[in-house]
Backbone as CSV, one residue per row, in Angstrom:
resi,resn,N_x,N_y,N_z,CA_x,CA_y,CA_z,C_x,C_y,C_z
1,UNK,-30.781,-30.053,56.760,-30.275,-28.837,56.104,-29.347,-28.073,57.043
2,UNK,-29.862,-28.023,58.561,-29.093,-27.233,59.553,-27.803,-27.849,59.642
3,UNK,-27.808,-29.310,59.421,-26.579,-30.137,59.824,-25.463,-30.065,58.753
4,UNK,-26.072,-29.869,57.261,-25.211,-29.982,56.554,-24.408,-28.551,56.582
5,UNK,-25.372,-27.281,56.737,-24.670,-26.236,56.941,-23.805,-25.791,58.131
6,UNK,-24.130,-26.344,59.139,-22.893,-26.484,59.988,-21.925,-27.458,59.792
7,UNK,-21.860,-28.443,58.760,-20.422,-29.274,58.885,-20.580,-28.367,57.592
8,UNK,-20.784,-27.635,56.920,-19.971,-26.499,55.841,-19.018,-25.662,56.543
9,UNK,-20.083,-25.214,57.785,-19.141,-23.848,58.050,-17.827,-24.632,58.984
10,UNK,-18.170,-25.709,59.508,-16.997,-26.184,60.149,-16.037,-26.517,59.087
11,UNK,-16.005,-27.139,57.765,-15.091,-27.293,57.277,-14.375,-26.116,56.775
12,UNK,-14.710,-24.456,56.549,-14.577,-23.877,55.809,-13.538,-23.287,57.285
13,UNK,-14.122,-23.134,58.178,-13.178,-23.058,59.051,-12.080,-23.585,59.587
14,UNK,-11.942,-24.642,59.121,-10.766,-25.388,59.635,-9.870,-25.198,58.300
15,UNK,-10.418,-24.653,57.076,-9.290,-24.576,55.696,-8.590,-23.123,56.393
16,UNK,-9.610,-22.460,56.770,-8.815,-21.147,57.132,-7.950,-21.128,58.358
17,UNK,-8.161,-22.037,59.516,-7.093,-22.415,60.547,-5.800,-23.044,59.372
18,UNK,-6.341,-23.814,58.807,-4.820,-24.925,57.814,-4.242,-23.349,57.323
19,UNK,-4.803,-22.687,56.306,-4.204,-21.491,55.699,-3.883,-20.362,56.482
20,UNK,-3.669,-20.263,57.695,-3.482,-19.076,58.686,-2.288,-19.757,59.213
21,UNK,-2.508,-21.211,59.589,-1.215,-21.782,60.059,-0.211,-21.883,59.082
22,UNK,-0.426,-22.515,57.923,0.697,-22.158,57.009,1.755,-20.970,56.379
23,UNK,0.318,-19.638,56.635,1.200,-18.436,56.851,1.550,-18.082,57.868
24,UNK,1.658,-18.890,58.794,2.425,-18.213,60.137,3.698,-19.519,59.889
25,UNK,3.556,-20.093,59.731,5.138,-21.597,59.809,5.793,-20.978,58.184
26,UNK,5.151,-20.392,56.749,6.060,-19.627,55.855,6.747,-18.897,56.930
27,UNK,5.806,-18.024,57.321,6.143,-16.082,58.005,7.502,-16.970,59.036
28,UNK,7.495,-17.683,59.771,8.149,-18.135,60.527,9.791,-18.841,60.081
29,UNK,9.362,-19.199,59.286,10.864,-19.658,58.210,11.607,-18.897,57.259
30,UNK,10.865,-18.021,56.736,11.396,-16.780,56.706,12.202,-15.697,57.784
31,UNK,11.276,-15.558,58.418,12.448,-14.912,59.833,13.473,-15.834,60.306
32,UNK,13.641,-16.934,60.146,14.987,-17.917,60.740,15.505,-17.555,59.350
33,UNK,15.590,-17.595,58.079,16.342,-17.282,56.887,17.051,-16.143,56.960
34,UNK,16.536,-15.065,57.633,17.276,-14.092,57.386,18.007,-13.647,58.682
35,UNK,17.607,-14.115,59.701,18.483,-14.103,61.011,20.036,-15.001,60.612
36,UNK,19.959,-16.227,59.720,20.722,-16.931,59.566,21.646,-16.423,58.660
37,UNK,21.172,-15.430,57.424,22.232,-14.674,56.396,22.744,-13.785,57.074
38,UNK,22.279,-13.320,58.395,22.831,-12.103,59.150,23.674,-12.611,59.770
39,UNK,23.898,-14.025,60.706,24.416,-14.735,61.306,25.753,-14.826,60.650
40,UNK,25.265,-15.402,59.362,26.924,-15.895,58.808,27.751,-14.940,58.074
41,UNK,26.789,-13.771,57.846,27.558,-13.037,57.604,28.246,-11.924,58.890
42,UNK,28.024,-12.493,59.739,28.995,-11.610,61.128,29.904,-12.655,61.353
43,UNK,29.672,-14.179,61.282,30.426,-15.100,61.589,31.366,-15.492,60.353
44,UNK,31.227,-15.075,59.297,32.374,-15.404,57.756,33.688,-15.358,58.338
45,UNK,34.096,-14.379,59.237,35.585,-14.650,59.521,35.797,-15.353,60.077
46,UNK,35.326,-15.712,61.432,35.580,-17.075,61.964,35.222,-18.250,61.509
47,UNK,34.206,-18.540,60.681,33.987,-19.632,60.104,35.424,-19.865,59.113
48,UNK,35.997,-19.084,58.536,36.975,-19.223,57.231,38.221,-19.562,58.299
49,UNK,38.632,-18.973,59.477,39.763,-19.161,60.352,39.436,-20.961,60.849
50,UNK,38.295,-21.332,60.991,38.129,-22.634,61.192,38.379,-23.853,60.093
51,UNK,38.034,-22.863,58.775,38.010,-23.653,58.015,39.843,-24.091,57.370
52,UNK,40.509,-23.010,57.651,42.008,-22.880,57.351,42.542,-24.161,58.331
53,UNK,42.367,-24.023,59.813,42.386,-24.919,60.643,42.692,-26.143,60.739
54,UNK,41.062,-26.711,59.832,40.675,-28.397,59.546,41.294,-28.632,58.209
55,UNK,41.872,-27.759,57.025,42.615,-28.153,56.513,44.126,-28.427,56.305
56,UNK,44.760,-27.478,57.062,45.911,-27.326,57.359,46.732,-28.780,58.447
57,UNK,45.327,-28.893,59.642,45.801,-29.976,60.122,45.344,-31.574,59.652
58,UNK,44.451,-31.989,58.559,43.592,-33.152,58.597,43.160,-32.738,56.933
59,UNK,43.291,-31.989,56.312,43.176,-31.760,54.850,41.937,-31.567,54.495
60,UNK,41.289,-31.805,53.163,40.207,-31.973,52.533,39.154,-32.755,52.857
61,UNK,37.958,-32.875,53.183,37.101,-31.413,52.589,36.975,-31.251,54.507
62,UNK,35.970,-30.074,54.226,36.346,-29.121,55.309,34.699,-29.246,55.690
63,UNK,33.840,-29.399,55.098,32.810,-29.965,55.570,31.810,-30.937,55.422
64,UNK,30.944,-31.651,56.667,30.520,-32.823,56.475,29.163,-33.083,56.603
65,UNK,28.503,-33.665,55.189,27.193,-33.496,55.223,26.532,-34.780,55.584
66,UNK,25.942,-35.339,56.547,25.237,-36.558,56.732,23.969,-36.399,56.870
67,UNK,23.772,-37.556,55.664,22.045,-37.623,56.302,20.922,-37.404,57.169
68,UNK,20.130,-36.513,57.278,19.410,-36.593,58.595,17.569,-36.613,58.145
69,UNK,16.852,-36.531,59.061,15.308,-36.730,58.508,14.893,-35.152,58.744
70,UNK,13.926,-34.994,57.568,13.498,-33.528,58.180,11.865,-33.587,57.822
71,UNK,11.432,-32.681,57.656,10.204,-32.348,57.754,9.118,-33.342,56.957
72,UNK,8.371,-34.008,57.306,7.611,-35.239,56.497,8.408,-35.828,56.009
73,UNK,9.464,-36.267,56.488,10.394,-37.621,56.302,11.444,-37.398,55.341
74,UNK,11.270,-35.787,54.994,12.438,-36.071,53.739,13.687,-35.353,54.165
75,UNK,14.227,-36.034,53.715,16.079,-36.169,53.797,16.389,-35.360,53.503
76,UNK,17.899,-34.847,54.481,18.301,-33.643,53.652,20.315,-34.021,54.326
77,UNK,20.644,-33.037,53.588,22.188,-33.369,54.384,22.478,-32.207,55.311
78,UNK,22.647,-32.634,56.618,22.924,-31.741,57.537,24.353,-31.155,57.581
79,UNK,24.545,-30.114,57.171,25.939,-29.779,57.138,27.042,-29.662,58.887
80,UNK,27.978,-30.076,58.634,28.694,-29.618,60.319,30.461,-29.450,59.565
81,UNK,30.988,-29.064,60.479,32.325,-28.897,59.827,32.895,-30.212,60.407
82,UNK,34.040,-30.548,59.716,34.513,-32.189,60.059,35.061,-32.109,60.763
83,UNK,34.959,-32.799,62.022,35.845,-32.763,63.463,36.091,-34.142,63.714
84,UNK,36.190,-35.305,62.467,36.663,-36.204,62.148,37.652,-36.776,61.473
85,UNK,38.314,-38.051,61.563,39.131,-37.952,61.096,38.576,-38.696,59.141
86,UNK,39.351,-38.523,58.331,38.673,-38.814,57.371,38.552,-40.362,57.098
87,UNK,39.138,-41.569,57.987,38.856,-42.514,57.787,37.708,-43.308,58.804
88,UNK,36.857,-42.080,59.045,36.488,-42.397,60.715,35.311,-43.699,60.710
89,UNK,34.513,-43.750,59.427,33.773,-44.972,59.419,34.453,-46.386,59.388
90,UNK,35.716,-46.315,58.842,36.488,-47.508,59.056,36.877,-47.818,60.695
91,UNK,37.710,-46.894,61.242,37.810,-46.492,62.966,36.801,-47.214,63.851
92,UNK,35.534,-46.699,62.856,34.209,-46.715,64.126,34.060,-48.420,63.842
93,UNK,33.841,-48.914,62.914,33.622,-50.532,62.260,34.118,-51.205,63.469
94,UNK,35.984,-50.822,63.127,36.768,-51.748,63.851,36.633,-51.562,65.209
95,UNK,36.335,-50.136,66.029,36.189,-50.286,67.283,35.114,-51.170,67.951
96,UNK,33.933,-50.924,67.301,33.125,-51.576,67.805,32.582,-53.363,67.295
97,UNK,33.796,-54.080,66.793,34.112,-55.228,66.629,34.955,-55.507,67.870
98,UNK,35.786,-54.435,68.399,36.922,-55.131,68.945,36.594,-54.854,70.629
99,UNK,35.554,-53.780,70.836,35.434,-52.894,72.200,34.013,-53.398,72.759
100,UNK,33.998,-54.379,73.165,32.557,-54.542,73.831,31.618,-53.496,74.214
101,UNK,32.532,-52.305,75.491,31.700,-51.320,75.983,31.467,-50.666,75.306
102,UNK,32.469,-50.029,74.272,32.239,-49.088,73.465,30.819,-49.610,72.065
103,UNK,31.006,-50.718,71.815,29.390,-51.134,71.199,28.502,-50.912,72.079
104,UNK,28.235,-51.185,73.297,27.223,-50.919,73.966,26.572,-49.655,74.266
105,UNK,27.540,-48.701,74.463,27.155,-47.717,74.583,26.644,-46.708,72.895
106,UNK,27.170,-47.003,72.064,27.095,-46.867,70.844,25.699,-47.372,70.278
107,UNK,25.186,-48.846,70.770,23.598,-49.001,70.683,22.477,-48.354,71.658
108,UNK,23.183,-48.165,72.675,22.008,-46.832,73.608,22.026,-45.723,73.406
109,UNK,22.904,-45.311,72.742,22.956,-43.979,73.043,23.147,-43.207,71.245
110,UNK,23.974,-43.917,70.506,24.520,-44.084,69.086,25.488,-42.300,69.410
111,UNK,26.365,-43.002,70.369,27.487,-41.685,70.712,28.700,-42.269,71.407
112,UNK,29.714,-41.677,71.290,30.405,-42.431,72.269,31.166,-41.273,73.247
113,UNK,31.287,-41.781,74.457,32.224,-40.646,75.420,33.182,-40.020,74.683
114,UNK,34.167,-41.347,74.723,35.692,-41.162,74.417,35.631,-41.420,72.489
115,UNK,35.333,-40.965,71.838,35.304,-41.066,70.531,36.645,-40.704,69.734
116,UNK,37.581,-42.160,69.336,38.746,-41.840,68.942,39.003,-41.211,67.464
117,UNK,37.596,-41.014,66.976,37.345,-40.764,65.760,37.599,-39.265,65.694
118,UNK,37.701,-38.454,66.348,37.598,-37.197,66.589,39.009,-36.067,66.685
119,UNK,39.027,-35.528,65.532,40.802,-35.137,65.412,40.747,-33.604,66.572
120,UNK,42.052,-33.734,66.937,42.353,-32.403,68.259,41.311,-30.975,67.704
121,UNK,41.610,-30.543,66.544,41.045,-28.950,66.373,39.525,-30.016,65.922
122,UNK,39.077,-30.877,65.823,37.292,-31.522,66.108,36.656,-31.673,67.215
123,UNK,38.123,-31.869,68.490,37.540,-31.991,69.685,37.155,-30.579,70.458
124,UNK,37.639,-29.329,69.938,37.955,-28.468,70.381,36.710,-27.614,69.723
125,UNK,36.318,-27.838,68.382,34.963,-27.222,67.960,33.256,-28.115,68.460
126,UNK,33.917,-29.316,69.121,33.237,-29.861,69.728,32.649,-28.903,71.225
127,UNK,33.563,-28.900,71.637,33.378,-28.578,73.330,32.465,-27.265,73.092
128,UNK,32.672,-26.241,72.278,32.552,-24.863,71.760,31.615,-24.996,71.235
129,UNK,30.611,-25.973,70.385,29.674,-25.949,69.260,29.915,-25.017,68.092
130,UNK,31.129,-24.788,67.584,31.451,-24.209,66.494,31.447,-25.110,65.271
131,UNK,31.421,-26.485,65.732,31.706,-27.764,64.265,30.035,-27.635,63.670
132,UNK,28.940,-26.592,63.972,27.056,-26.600,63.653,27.285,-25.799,63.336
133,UNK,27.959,-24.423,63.110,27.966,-23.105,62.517,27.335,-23.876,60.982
134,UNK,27.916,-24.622,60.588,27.505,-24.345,59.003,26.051,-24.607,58.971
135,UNK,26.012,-25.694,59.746,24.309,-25.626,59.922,23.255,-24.374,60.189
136,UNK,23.778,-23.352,59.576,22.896,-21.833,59.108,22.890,-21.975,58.003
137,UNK,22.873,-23.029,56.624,23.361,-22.530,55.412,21.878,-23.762,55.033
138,UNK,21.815,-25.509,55.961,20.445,-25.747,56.330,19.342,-24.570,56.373
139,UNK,19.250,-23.645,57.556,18.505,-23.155,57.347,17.889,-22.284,56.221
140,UNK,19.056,-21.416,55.680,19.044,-21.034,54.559,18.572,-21.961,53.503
141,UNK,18.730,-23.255,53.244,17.938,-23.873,52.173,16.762,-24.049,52.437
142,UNK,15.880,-23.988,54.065,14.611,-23.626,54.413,14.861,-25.530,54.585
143,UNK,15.724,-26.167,55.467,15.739,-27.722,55.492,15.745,-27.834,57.014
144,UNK,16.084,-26.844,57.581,16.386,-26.522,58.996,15.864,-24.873,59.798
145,UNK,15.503,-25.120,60.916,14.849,-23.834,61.729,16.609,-23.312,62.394
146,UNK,16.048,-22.522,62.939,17.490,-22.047,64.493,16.835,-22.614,65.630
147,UNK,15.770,-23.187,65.329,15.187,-23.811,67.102,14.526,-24.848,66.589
148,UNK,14.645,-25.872,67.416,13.640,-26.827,66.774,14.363,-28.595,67.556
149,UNK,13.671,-29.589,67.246,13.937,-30.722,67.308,15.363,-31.427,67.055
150,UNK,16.146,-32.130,67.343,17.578,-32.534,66.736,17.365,-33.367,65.723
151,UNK,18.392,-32.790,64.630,17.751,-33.319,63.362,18.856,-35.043,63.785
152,UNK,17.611,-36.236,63.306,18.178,-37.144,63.482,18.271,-38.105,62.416
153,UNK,19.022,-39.229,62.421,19.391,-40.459,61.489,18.173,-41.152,61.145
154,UNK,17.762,-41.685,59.583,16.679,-42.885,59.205,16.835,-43.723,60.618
155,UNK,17.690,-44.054,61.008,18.115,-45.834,61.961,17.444,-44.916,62.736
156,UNK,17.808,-43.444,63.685,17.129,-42.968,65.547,15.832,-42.995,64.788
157,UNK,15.113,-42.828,63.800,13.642,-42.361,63.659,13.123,-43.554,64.386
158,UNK,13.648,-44.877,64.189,12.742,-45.865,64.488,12.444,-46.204,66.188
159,UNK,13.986,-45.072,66.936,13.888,-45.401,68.496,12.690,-44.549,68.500
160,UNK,12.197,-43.159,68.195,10.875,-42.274,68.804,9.825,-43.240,68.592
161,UNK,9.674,-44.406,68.066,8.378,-44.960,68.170,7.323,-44.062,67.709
162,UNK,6.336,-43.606,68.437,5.084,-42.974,68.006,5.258,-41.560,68.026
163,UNK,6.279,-40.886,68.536,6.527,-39.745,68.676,7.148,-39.471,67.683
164,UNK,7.792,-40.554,66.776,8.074,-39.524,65.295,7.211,-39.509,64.217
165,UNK,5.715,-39.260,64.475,5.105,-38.564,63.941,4.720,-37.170,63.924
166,UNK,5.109,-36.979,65.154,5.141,-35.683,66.278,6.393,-35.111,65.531
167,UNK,7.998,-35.710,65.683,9.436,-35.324,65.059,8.954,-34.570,63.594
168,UNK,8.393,-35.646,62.283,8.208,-35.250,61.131,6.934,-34.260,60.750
169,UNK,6.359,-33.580,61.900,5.753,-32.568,61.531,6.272,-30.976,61.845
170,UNK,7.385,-31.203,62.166,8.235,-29.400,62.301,9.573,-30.068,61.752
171,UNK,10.231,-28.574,61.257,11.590,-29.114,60.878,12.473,-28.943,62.211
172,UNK,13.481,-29.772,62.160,14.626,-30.278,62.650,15.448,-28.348,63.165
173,UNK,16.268,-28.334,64.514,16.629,-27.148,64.708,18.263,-27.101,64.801
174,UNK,18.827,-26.395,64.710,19.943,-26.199,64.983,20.167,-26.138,66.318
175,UNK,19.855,-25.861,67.436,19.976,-25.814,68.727,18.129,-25.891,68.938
176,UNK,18.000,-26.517,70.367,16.447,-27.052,70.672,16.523,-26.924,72.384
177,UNK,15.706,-27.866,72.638,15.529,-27.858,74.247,16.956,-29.027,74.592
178,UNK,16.734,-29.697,73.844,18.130,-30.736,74.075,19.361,-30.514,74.633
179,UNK,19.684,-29.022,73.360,21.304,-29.085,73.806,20.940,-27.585,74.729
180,UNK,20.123,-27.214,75.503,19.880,-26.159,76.506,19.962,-27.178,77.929
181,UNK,20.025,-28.629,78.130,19.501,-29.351,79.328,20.151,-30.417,79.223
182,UNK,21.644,-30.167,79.038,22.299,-31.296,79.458,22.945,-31.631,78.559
183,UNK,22.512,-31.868,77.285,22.867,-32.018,75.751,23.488,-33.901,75.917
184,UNK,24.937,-33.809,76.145,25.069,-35.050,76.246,25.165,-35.795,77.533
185,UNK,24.768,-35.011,78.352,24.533,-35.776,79.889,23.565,-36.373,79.974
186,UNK,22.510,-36.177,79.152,20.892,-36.808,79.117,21.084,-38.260,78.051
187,UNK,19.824,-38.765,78.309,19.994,-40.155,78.136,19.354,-40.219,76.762
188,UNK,19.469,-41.522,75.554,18.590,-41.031,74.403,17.310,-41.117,74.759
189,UNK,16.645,-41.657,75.747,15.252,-41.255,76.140,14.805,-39.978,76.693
190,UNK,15.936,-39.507,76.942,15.585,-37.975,77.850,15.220,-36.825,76.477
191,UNK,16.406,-37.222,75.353,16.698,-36.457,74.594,15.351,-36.903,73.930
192,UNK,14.494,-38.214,73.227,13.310,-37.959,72.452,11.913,-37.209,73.364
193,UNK,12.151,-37.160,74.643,11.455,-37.015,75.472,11.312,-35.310,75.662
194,UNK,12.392,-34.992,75.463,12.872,-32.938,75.049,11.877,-32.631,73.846
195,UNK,12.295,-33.545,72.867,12.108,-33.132,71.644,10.802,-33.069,71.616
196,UNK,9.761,-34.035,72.010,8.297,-34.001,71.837,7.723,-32.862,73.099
197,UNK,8.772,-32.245,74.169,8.037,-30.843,74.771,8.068,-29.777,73.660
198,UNK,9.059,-29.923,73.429,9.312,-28.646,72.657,8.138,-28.485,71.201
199,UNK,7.957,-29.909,70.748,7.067,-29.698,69.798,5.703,-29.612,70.021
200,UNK,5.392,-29.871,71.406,4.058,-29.574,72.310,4.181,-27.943,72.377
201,UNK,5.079,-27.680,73.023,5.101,-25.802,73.520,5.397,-25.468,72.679
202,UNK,5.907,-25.644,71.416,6.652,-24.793,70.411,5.672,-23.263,70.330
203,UNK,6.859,-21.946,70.172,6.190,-20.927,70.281,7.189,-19.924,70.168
204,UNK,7.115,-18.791,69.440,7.749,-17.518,69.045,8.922,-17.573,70.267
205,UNK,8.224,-17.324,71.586,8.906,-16.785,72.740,9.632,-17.894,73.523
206,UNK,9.043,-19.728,73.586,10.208,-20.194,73.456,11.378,-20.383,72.797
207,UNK,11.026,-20.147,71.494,12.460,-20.085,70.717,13.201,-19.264,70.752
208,UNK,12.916,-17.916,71.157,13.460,-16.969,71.952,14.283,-17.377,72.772
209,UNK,13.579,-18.057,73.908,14.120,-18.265,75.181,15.319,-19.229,75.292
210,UNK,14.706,-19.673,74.102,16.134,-21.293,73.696,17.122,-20.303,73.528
211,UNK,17.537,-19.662,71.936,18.122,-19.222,71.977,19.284,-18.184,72.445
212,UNK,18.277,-17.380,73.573,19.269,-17.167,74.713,20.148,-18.000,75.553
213,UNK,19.360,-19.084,76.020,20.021,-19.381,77.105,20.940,-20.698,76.315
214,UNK,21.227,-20.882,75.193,21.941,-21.429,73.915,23.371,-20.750,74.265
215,UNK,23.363,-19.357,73.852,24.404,-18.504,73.855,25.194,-18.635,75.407
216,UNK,24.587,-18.578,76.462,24.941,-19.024,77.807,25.572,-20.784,78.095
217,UNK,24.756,-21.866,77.231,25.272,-22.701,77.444,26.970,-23.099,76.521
218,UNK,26.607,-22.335,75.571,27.646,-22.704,74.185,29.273,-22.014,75.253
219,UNK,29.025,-20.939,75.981,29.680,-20.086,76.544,30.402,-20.678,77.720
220,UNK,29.779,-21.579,78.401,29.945,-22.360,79.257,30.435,-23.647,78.935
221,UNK,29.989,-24.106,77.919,30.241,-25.354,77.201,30.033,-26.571,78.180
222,UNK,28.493,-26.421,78.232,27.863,-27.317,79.311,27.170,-28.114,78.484
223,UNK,27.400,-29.491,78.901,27.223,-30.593,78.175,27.729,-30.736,76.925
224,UNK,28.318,-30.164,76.178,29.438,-30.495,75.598,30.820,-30.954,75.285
225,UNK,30.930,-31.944,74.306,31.850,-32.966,74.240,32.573,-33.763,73.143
């Protein structure tokens, strides 16, 4: 009788840990929602001066949504502004038929240094991290945090191995520990290796802390490329 009433009260307690945590990860996505309508709405002018930009030099459309994994595996399209050129999956095919190194590095890393795919005003919102601005409009659909994990491709889920079980239990961030530590100087092991601290420490005041020192790196344009 004693036993069954203590695995009662233990279960009844752990519904109320599940339901305390769920209103703190709502309460929590909510405050990135509305930091993010505040965001774009201080950033509307420069976002629209960017957007005049990529059409004027490289045309239609002006932004680019690719696949990425988010929260319990489901898909969403990550928005970025196009700092490509519009035939760039054909580009990428033929380079890496014709470029040995450039395949190689493209299977370690699925990036390339010198990426010819990348038009002048793409390389330039590159260096800056202005081509993720739209990625506030993610968050706004509640598909994406402002801190969090790098939202990645079906194909990278399969490099985290056991750690993307760890990946598909928080959503995907717009800026994380990743692009605070090197961003593309780190290796793709360094980078799944970020991602599972951050989802170990995850916490009010690191995401805080990201986000500051975000604004310092974006400013600097350290590890960016």
């Amino acid at each position: 009788m004693q036993a069954r009433n203590a695995s009662a009260s233990a279960m009844r307690a752990l519904a109320h840990n599940e339901q305390r945590s769920a209103f703190a990860e709502a309460l929590h996505l909510r405050i990135n929602q509305l930091v993010a309508l505040l965001l774009l709405a201080l950033l509307s002018p420069l976002m629209l001066v960017i957007a005049v930009l990529i059409a004027q030099r490289d045309g239609l459309p002006i932004l680019f949504g690719h696949y990425r994994v988010g929260l319990g595996g489901k898909l969403f399209r990550c928005f970025k502004f196009r700092s490509m050129y519009r035939d760039s999956s054909r580009m990428l095919t033929e380079l890496l038929r014709t470029d040995a190194a450039a395949r190689a590095e493209w299977e370690r890393d699925c990036k390339l240094t010198d990426d010819p795919r990348v038009t002048p005003v793409g390389r330039f919102l590159r260096r800056t991290s202005l081509d993720e601005l739209p990625q506030l409009l993610n968050v706004l659909r509640g598909e994406m945090c402002l801190v969090g994990p790098r939202p990645i491709t079906v194909a990278e889920l399969t490099r985290y191995g056991s750690v993307r079980w760890d990946y598909l239990s928080v959503l995907p961030g717009v800026t994380g520990l990743w692009q605070v530590s090197g961003r593309s100087n780190t290796s793709y092991d360094e980078r799944v290796s970020l991602d599972l601290e951050y989802i170990d420490k995850r916490s009010p005041w690191l995401d805080l802390k990201i986000l500051l020192k975000t604004v310092k790196v974006v400013v600097a344009r350290d590890g960016a490329r």
